[in-house]
């Protein structure tokens, strides 16, 4: 058992590390199954790593932008002996006596002390995005938000709670572990002798959690710090006037540090070795890590500064160390070369760099093609060569990729025609087959909707989905002898199915005889419930008309509903799939004829004839 150095901190930790029955079992990995659905992610190997420093027990490790790592300080347990052939690393965590890394591929590798299996990750781990190392245990965060812990389990530090939910970050401390959940809450488990796992009531939403030896700190969304647990040396006594904090690090002993928005570091708690006194003038810091009696900071320049205990050279930075390393990048064209490429036509270039940096384009054959921005213009026949260029930056080397396009100067034209003319109107939910006659290239003609809100296409089938104008486009690509055909379009007005008026109203040319002043229920169906906004503005209306020719003889007026309101919406009955508009007629209409007219939102007009008597 590797406790000799750690016992010098406090006798209480020895009691906590020992199992309750005096044994020292290696617990099996605990997987937080949870009952909540996991978000869907995909692992993509990164072209570079985020540089970071991690302070351990008596050693320090860093990860560079090229995914390589360096370690220095104590090596009694092999903690600074980096495994040969270690793949590119995305993230690193230095523990008390061991280290673990999350590789860019999602695998986990560990080395150093393995007395309790803390350096032996479960073989099934292959989608890990973060690791965190404690005293004699390790935890990993999978890309689906689940958490796995392994190693010593004397205080339940590897017992991930069932139903934990979706975690976004983890932190393994001395004998306890915590997870930041997707809703900004924290869950902790393991040793609670010093109340390090007792989360304060009313804690605001959290964006970072950091576990120390026997205390825990949280960074809330406003940028404030809250700590709880052991306070033997004031490690949870957050200084007043700290300002806005961007990162916290609870030390592996009894001190805590915070990084402010100004790039400065503030520490509090035990200062026996000066671990809580940052060097004078330290600025430009982008990341911090608190170890056992020492602290390290990474500056924006890529250099590292450490202070505190140096008994094993843990704060002696190797000469010439910088975490910013230029790595190679590659460029791939993602745009499809036009076939054929015709003189006078244009082509939009698109390429991506593995660095994610912006790309510029240029023509290497200006007599065949020119480039402006990402647009290629073909000016003559021959081979057009364009290059995609990325000049690189402090992290990436420059890269270039070429694309060659065969340009022809003359092409025959081709034309698409409709096999049968498309209709000018259709109804919602109708399905229609549209057929075309293609040009001489023999290439397939594709049909697509240009108005997704009103219609969709499936091969040659058109499905009308909403009222309005449906525009269908037919296209045919060219080949070595024929240019692409001009796009053929068709516009189809889409409305609702109107199934006519229903009893007690007859449809024209029938005449409905009604008593003047009577309230008439006008019933009609549009197939299904189309909502309440079915009438156009100003509709329905009625107008006096000839009782013989039914020609209007007056000015249309707005109808009045049963509640004496103009243009009240119709009621819909789900049982009979029917609308009812209750029309209140006027007694003065006795002896006259009138046309009742409904203009619907889809633009259609529907009329019924009425003759009124006393």
XYZ file of C-alpha atoms in Angstrom:
614
model
C 0.000 0.000 0.000
C 1.455 3.330 -1.103
C 0.635 5.504 1.921
C 3.997 6.514 3.340
C 4.060 10.003 1.870
C 0.381 10.622 2.155
C 0.401 9.733 5.867
C 2.554 12.792 6.556
C -0.430 15.017 5.762
C -2.846 13.762 8.391
C -3.457 10.628 10.430
C -7.147 10.848 9.609
C -6.566 9.936 5.969
C -5.063 6.601 7.003
C -8.252 5.694 8.809
C -10.341 6.705 5.810
C -8.197 4.819 3.284
C -8.347 1.511 5.176
C -11.378 -0.654 4.530
C -13.960 -0.825 7.276
C -13.086 -4.495 7.971
C -9.327 -3.876 7.757
C -8.957 -5.531 4.330
C -7.821 -3.933 1.102
C -10.030 -5.328 -1.690
C -9.946 -4.196 -5.300
C -13.507 -3.251 -6.210
C -14.934 -4.076 -9.618
C -15.726 -1.079 -11.865
C -19.001 0.608 -11.000
C -21.047 1.766 -13.987
C -23.668 4.485 -13.499
C -26.517 3.047 -15.521
C -29.080 5.770 -14.874
C -32.679 5.938 -16.015
C -32.448 9.052 -18.142
C -31.951 8.909 -21.941
C -28.405 9.566 -23.041
C -27.671 12.226 -25.668
C -26.315 11.098 -29.019
C -22.706 12.000 -29.840
C -20.021 10.934 -32.293
C -16.298 10.683 -31.580
C -14.111 12.545 -34.044
C -10.316 12.415 -33.579
C -8.986 15.939 -33.064
C -6.131 17.417 -35.103
C -4.718 18.970 -31.929
C -5.114 18.735 -28.179
C -5.911 21.508 -25.745
C -2.687 22.184 -23.819
C -3.021 21.606 -20.071
C -0.995 21.068 -16.909
C -1.973 18.579 -14.198
C -0.357 18.624 -10.736
C -0.228 15.237 -9.004
C 1.057 14.049 -5.648
C 4.811 14.566 -5.993
C 4.955 14.880 -9.792
C 3.573 17.015 -12.630
C 2.405 16.152 -16.154
C 1.406 18.218 -19.184
C -0.312 17.517 -22.496
C 0.845 19.405 -25.582
C -1.140 20.530 -28.621
C 0.274 17.644 -30.682
C -1.140 15.104 -28.210
C 2.200 14.155 -26.662
C 2.817 14.467 -22.929
C 5.689 15.155 -20.547
C 6.029 14.351 -16.844
C 8.617 15.227 -14.168
C 9.125 14.823 -10.424
C 8.793 11.675 -8.310
C 8.933 8.356 -10.179
C 8.847 5.899 -7.278
C 5.731 4.264 -8.726
C 6.536 4.894 -12.381
C 4.240 7.904 -12.520
C 6.616 9.899 -14.745
C 7.550 6.901 -16.931
C 5.305 7.585 -19.924
C 4.344 4.335 -21.712
C 6.149 3.770 -25.013
C 3.953 4.128 -28.084
C 1.245 6.061 -26.263
C -1.214 7.380 -28.915
C -2.144 11.055 -29.206
C -3.762 12.260 -25.986
C -6.836 14.501 -25.754
C -6.875 14.967 -21.949
C -4.665 14.026 -18.984
C -5.129 13.679 -15.210
C -2.248 13.334 -12.745
C -3.202 11.529 -9.529
C -1.419 11.078 -6.230
C 0.651 8.117 -7.453
C -0.687 7.344 -10.946
C -1.776 9.063 -14.156
C -4.496 8.404 -16.722
C -5.185 9.879 -20.169
C -8.150 9.961 -22.527
C -6.777 9.264 -25.988
C -8.188 11.028 -29.036
C -9.745 7.726 -30.114
C -11.773 7.488 -26.884
C -9.567 4.820 -25.269
C -8.017 5.171 -21.778
C -4.414 4.498 -20.751
C -3.000 4.649 -17.185
C 0.401 4.114 -15.561
C 2.042 4.403 -12.166
C 0.850 2.780 -8.934
C -1.681 -0.008 -9.515
C -1.979 -1.391 -5.981
C -5.765 -1.367 -6.172
C -6.270 -1.578 -9.930
C -6.499 2.197 -10.276
C -4.193 2.027 -13.334
C -6.080 -0.857 -14.968
C -9.062 0.613 -16.858
C -11.975 -1.685 -17.773
C -11.325 -3.258 -21.174
C -14.740 -2.096 -22.428
C -13.854 1.622 -22.281
C -13.603 2.997 -25.826
C -15.577 6.255 -25.914
C -14.117 8.288 -23.057
C -13.857 12.086 -23.241
C -12.503 12.795 -19.736
C -10.596 10.964 -16.988
C -9.992 12.041 -13.377
C -7.546 10.433 -10.940
C -7.967 10.316 -7.161
C -5.886 8.788 -4.378
C -6.274 5.114 -5.307
C -9.147 5.289 -7.773
C -9.980 6.636 -11.230
C -13.199 7.794 -12.909
C -13.983 8.210 -16.607
C -16.712 10.130 -18.427
C -18.065 8.467 -21.562
C -19.217 10.470 -24.534
C -22.842 9.453 -23.821
C -22.692 11.115 -20.391
C -22.303 7.912 -18.334
C -19.619 7.572 -15.625
C -17.382 4.572 -14.854
C -15.049 4.341 -11.812
C -12.514 1.697 -10.786
C -9.785 1.055 -8.194
C -10.022 1.220 -4.398
C -13.562 1.375 -3.010
C -12.902 1.626 0.733
C -15.340 4.537 1.142
C -17.599 3.946 -1.866
C -15.546 6.342 -4.011
C -16.093 4.129 -7.082
C -19.780 3.425 -6.364
C -21.363 5.580 -9.078
C -24.979 6.245 -7.965
C -27.667 4.384 -9.870
C -29.767 6.754 -11.950
C -27.010 9.380 -11.925
C -28.265 10.943 -15.154
C -26.201 12.612 -17.867
C -22.846 13.870 -16.625
C -20.824 16.565 -18.401
C -17.681 16.492 -16.210
C -16.173 14.436 -13.378
C -13.666 14.980 -10.558
C -12.025 12.286 -8.415
C -10.684 13.451 -5.035
C -8.926 11.773 -2.127
C -11.640 9.330 -1.101
C -14.675 10.772 -2.854
C -15.855 11.573 -6.369
C -18.217 14.114 -7.900
C -19.949 14.603 -11.254
C -21.351 17.729 -12.862
C -24.707 16.896 -14.453
C -26.217 18.359 -17.593
C -28.703 20.523 -15.665
C -25.948 22.309 -13.729
C -26.365 20.207 -10.581
C -23.736 18.134 -8.754
C -23.773 14.544 -7.487
C -21.060 13.276 -5.107
C -20.323 9.896 -3.544
C -17.711 8.271 -1.294
C -16.141 9.440 1.987
C -18.242 12.035 3.818
C -16.425 12.217 7.174
C -15.652 15.882 6.475
C -18.950 16.432 4.610
C -17.132 16.698 1.282
C -20.048 14.943 -0.452
C -22.773 16.964 1.311
C -23.743 19.469 -1.358
C -24.917 22.816 0.076
C -28.630 23.494 -0.159
C -29.658 26.186 -2.632
C -26.451 25.910 -4.668
C -26.886 27.932 -7.899
C -26.375 26.246 -11.295
C -22.794 24.982 -11.534
C -20.400 24.932 -14.498
C -17.369 23.251 -12.863
C -16.727 20.996 -9.869
C -13.311 20.213 -8.347
C -12.582 17.694 -5.572
C -9.625 17.950 -3.224
C -8.292 15.640 -0.547
C -11.335 16.025 1.720
C -13.120 19.071 0.338
C -15.082 20.048 -2.752
C -15.476 23.321 -4.631
C -17.962 24.423 -7.287
C -17.834 27.259 -9.800
C -21.341 28.625 -10.320
C -22.621 30.130 -13.537
C -22.198 33.725 -12.325
C -18.483 32.960 -11.847
C -18.617 32.663 -8.040
C -16.898 29.942 -5.963
C -18.550 27.832 -3.256
C -16.575 25.239 -1.214
C -17.542 22.690 1.436
C -15.986 19.842 3.404
C -12.786 19.824 5.490
C -11.685 23.277 6.621
C -8.670 22.357 8.739
C -6.481 24.914 6.946
C -9.141 27.274 5.603
C -9.267 25.491 2.244
C -13.018 26.152 1.898
C -12.870 29.771 3.096
C -13.309 31.537 -0.251
C -11.734 35.018 -0.055
C -14.069 37.984 -0.308
C -13.612 40.225 -3.336
C -12.361 37.300 -5.408
C -14.024 38.676 -8.532
C -15.256 36.640 -11.493
C -13.633 33.207 -11.708
C -13.205 31.074 -14.838
C -11.703 27.926 -13.256
C -11.155 26.380 -9.818
C -8.789 23.666 -8.599
C -9.167 22.029 -5.190
C -5.712 20.834 -4.103
C -4.727 17.322 -3.215
C -3.799 18.607 0.252
C -5.572 21.449 2.034
C -5.495 24.403 -0.323
C -7.604 25.714 -3.202
C -6.832 27.978 -6.171
C -8.972 29.996 -8.563
C -8.271 31.536 -11.984
C -9.899 34.931 -12.561
C -11.091 36.514 -15.785
C -8.042 38.804 -15.589
C -5.719 35.807 -16.006
C -4.459 36.007 -12.403
C -4.411 33.261 -9.760
C -5.738 33.477 -6.184
C -5.153 30.663 -3.658
C -6.197 30.073 -0.046
C -5.804 27.424 2.665
C -2.594 25.679 3.755
C 0.525 27.588 2.744
C 3.206 25.569 4.535
C 5.264 25.238 1.347
C 4.097 28.449 -0.321
C 1.575 26.526 -2.427
C -1.027 29.255 -1.813
C 1.280 32.144 -2.753
C 1.417 32.584 -6.556
C 4.649 34.098 -7.914
C 4.686 37.898 -8.009
C 3.672 39.294 -11.378
C 2.111 36.034 -12.592
C -0.384 36.938 -15.338
C -1.773 35.716 -18.617
C -2.776 32.396 -17.024
C -5.289 30.237 -18.911
C -5.423 27.110 -16.698
C -4.420 26.026 -13.182
C -3.946 22.757 -11.292
C -3.436 22.297 -7.536
C -1.388 19.275 -6.491
C -0.157 17.982 -3.138
C 1.446 21.027 -1.461
C 2.194 22.701 -4.802
C 0.346 24.504 -7.605
C 0.963 24.901 -11.350
C -0.336 27.375 -13.911
C -0.363 27.326 -17.722
C 0.115 30.676 -19.428
C -1.379 31.637 -22.777
C 2.117 31.542 -24.275
C 2.263 27.782 -23.650
C 4.719 27.994 -20.750
C 4.188 26.505 -17.279
C 4.870 28.040 -13.832
C 4.750 26.020 -10.588
C 5.258 26.974 -6.919
C 5.225 25.273 -3.513
C 6.839 22.014 -2.383
C 9.732 20.889 -4.605
C 10.940 17.871 -2.616
C 10.927 15.686 -5.734
C 11.488 18.334 -8.409
C 7.764 18.512 -9.103
C 7.843 22.284 -9.660
C 11.120 22.331 -11.621
C 9.926 22.869 -15.193
C 12.060 21.056 -17.814
C 14.166 23.488 -19.818
C 12.589 24.631 -23.074
C 9.190 23.102 -22.294
C 6.322 24.595 -24.283
C 2.886 23.092 -24.705
C 2.170 24.743 -28.065
C 3.522 22.510 -30.855
C 2.757 22.988 -34.552
C 1.168 19.897 -36.050
C 0.458 18.928 -39.644
C -2.969 19.533 -41.116
C -4.575 18.241 -44.283
C -7.109 19.690 -46.721
C -9.898 17.793 -48.470
C -12.181 19.051 -51.235
C -15.834 18.379 -50.439
C -17.319 20.025 -53.546
C -18.155 17.823 -56.528
C -16.457 18.642 -59.829
C -19.083 19.552 -62.470
C -19.483 17.049 -65.297
C -19.218 18.468 -67.808
C -17.443 21.699 -66.932
C -18.300 24.145 -69.685
C -16.488 27.276 -70.713
C -18.496 30.252 -69.472
C -19.952 28.316 -66.501
C -19.031 28.674 -62.828
C -18.290 26.195 -60.033
C -18.409 26.758 -56.265
C -15.368 25.395 -54.453
C -15.641 23.905 -50.970
C -12.863 22.331 -48.933
C -12.181 21.663 -45.265
C -8.981 21.611 -43.236
C -8.497 19.213 -40.344
C -7.448 22.240 -38.306
C -10.828 23.873 -38.867
C -9.089 27.049 -40.059
C -10.292 29.127 -43.026
C -9.173 28.187 -46.546
C -8.329 30.408 -49.530
C -8.423 29.361 -53.187
C -6.471 30.304 -56.301
C -6.241 29.272 -59.949
C -2.944 27.818 -61.167
C -4.178 27.893 -64.810
C -5.662 31.373 -65.403
C -6.066 30.780 -69.179
C -8.522 27.970 -68.431
C -10.176 29.197 -65.238
C -10.120 32.085 -62.801
C -10.996 32.153 -59.086
C -12.720 34.890 -57.106
C -13.313 33.976 -53.476
C -14.521 30.397 -53.775
C -16.106 30.767 -57.237
C -14.339 29.263 -60.256
C -15.176 30.693 -63.677
C -14.260 28.516 -66.657
C -12.858 30.708 -69.445
C -11.518 28.165 -71.952
C -11.076 24.484 -72.723
C -8.351 22.415 -71.061
C -7.272 21.364 -67.576
C -8.264 23.817 -64.842
C -6.086 23.434 -61.738
C -7.174 25.151 -58.533
C -5.496 25.009 -55.143
C -6.944 25.194 -51.632
C -4.510 26.830 -49.231
C -4.269 27.074 -45.436
C -1.250 29.110 -44.231
C -1.245 27.606 -40.716
C -0.852 29.367 -37.383
C 0.886 28.870 -34.056
C -0.716 25.423 -33.741
C -0.724 24.139 -37.317
C 1.722 23.866 -40.209
C 0.685 25.218 -43.610
C -1.173 22.896 -46.010
C -2.190 22.928 -49.683
C -4.358 20.669 -51.865
C -5.047 20.808 -55.609
C -8.050 19.886 -57.721
C -7.970 19.412 -61.506
C -11.111 20.000 -63.601
C -11.467 19.056 -67.267
C -13.097 21.987 -69.098
C -14.685 21.670 -72.528
C -15.360 24.711 -74.695
C -18.435 23.531 -76.686
C -21.441 21.452 -75.687
C -24.802 20.437 -77.232
C -27.916 21.519 -75.441
C -30.780 19.323 -74.260
C -34.329 20.041 -73.132
C -36.749 18.499 -70.659
C -40.502 18.416 -71.373
C -43.507 17.185 -69.417
C -44.916 13.892 -70.706
C -48.337 15.267 -69.761
C -48.979 18.796 -68.582
C -49.182 19.066 -64.768
C -52.544 20.276 -63.402
C -52.908 23.874 -62.325
C -54.542 22.961 -59.001
C -54.618 20.178 -56.451
C -55.869 19.505 -52.938
C -53.981 18.933 -49.691
C -53.223 15.205 -49.152
C -53.476 14.456 -52.899
C -50.718 12.346 -54.485
C -49.816 12.961 -58.115
C -47.523 11.240 -60.620
C -45.491 13.638 -62.792
C -43.602 12.226 -65.770
C -41.033 13.896 -67.995
C -39.268 13.319 -71.294
C -35.530 13.908 -70.880
C -32.947 15.244 -73.283
C -30.485 13.337 -75.440
C -27.791 12.840 -72.775
C -29.751 9.914 -71.394
C -29.176 11.056 -67.825
C -32.018 10.634 -65.376
C -34.411 13.513 -64.851
C -34.883 14.345 -61.181
C -38.007 15.990 -59.808
C -37.829 18.075 -56.629
C -40.083 20.429 -54.684
C -38.941 24.030 -54.419
C -41.677 24.793 -51.866
C -41.324 22.336 -48.995
C -44.210 23.899 -47.059
C -46.772 22.982 -49.719
C -45.489 19.793 -51.349
C -42.800 17.121 -51.267
C -41.463 14.728 -53.888
C -40.629 11.045 -53.746
C -39.171 10.037 -57.089
C -41.831 11.064 -59.629
C -44.572 11.245 -56.989
C -45.689 14.600 -55.621
C -47.438 14.759 -52.241
C -49.346 17.974 -51.529
C -48.940 18.878 -47.863
C -50.124 22.467 -47.398
C -52.169 25.207 -49.019
C -50.482 27.723 -51.284
C -48.397 27.400 -54.435
C -46.443 24.184 -55.012
C -43.485 24.661 -57.353
C -41.997 21.508 -58.864
C -38.629 21.574 -60.666
C -37.259 18.989 -63.110
C -33.488 18.840 -63.768
C -31.236 16.764 -66.002
C -27.450 16.749 -65.757
C -25.216 16.845 -68.809
C -22.270 14.712 -69.857
C -19.238 14.973 -72.114
C -21.429 15.853 -75.133
C -24.450 17.601 -73.654
C -24.851 20.506 -71.298
C -27.226 20.303 -68.372
C -30.816 20.971 -69.390
C -32.526 24.182 -68.411
C -34.635 23.634 -65.326
C -38.314 22.896 -66.058
C -40.819 24.096 -63.470
C -44.540 23.785 -62.832
C -46.679 25.827 -60.413
C -49.692 24.113 -58.858
C -52.191 25.897 -56.599
C -52.906 23.722 -53.571
C -56.133 24.107 -51.613
C -58.251 22.086 -49.230
C -60.735 19.424 -50.263
C -64.186 21.023 -50.057
C -66.846 18.332 -49.842
C -69.771 20.728 -50.279
C -72.503 21.992 -47.988
C -74.481 19.521 -45.910
C -78.072 19.380 -44.650
C -79.916 21.690 -44.046
C -78.143 23.639 -46.841
C -78.321 22.335 -50.421
C -75.553 23.032 -52.938
C -76.148 25.147 -56.068
C -77.973 25.059 -58.389
C -80.515 24.012 -55.744
C -82.241 26.914 -53.975
C -82.664 26.845 -50.201
C -85.992 28.282 -49.032
C -85.698 29.724 -45.541
C -87.695 32.012 -43.252
C -86.239 35.535 -43.037
C -84.691 36.220 -39.640
C -84.034 32.519 -39.043
C -80.629 31.277 -37.859
C -79.185 28.835 -40.418
C -76.489 26.286 -39.538
C -74.174 26.204 -42.594
C -72.373 22.871 -42.433
C -69.426 21.862 -44.592
C -66.377 19.561 -44.514
C -62.720 20.061 -45.434
C -61.885 16.421 -44.803
C -60.209 16.929 -41.424
C -59.846 19.697 -38.861
C -57.920 22.518 -40.540
C -57.964 24.722 -37.440
C -59.995 27.807 -36.649
C -58.390 30.168 -39.160
C -60.189 28.869 -42.226
C -62.009 32.031 -43.405
C -60.273 34.758 -45.408
C -60.538 38.299 -44.091
C -64.066 39.697 -44.588
C -65.616 36.270 -45.152
C -68.307 34.917 -45.076
C -70.543 37.436 -46.879
C -74.017 37.576 -48.393
C -75.407 39.646 -51.257
C -78.874 40.180 -52.730
C -79.294 38.463 -56.112
C -81.805 37.880 -58.900
C -84.163 35.021 -58.067
C -83.985 33.855 -61.696
C -80.424 34.439 -62.946
C -78.790 34.654 -59.489
C -76.718 37.561 -60.648
C -75.734 39.779 -57.673
C -77.696 43.012 -57.516
C -76.099 44.724 -54.531
C -72.954 45.077 -52.483
C -71.791 42.026 -50.480
C -72.058 42.526 -46.713
C -70.416 40.659 -43.880
C -72.560 37.944 -42.388
C -73.628 38.057 -38.773
C -73.135 35.036 -36.541
C -75.570 33.693 -34.003
C -73.856 35.881 -31.358
C -74.195 39.035 -33.512
C -70.428 39.064 -34.245
C -69.051 39.648 -37.715
C -67.022 36.803 -39.268
C -67.033 34.466 -36.282
C -65.008 31.309 -36.936
C -66.818 28.053 -37.578
C -67.123 25.330 -34.938
C -65.598 21.925 -35.723
C -67.116 18.586 -34.722
C -64.441 15.850 -34.536
C -67.081 13.130 -34.496
C -68.613 13.978 -37.880
C -65.480 15.726 -39.269
C -67.567 18.791 -40.081
C -67.525 22.567 -39.570
C -70.677 24.523 -38.675
C -71.010 28.253 -39.244
C -74.241 29.606 -37.717
C -75.568 32.369 -39.992
C -78.145 34.775 -38.534
C -80.406 36.099 -41.338
C -82.336 39.358 -41.300
C -86.159 39.674 -41.209
C -85.976 42.456 -43.804
C -84.854 39.888 -46.387
C -88.378 38.516 -46.666
C -89.363 38.121 -50.308
C -85.741 38.399 -51.584
C -83.056 36.042 -52.822
C -79.433 36.109 -51.589
C -76.142 34.416 -52.279
C -74.207 33.141 -49.223
C -70.461 33.128 -50.043
C -67.465 31.693 -48.123
C -63.905 32.600 -49.158
C -61.517 30.198 -47.425
C -57.901 30.825 -46.446
C -56.763 28.651 -49.358
C -58.395 31.182 -51.757
C -61.322 29.009 -52.817
C -64.872 30.471 -52.922
C -68.008 28.439 -52.150
C -71.552 29.774 -52.675
C -75.070 28.655 -51.763
C -78.443 30.115 -52.993
C -81.207 31.217 -50.600
C -84.804 32.487 -51.103
C -86.356 34.072 -48.025
C -90.037 34.116 -47.116
C -92.018 35.615 -44.249
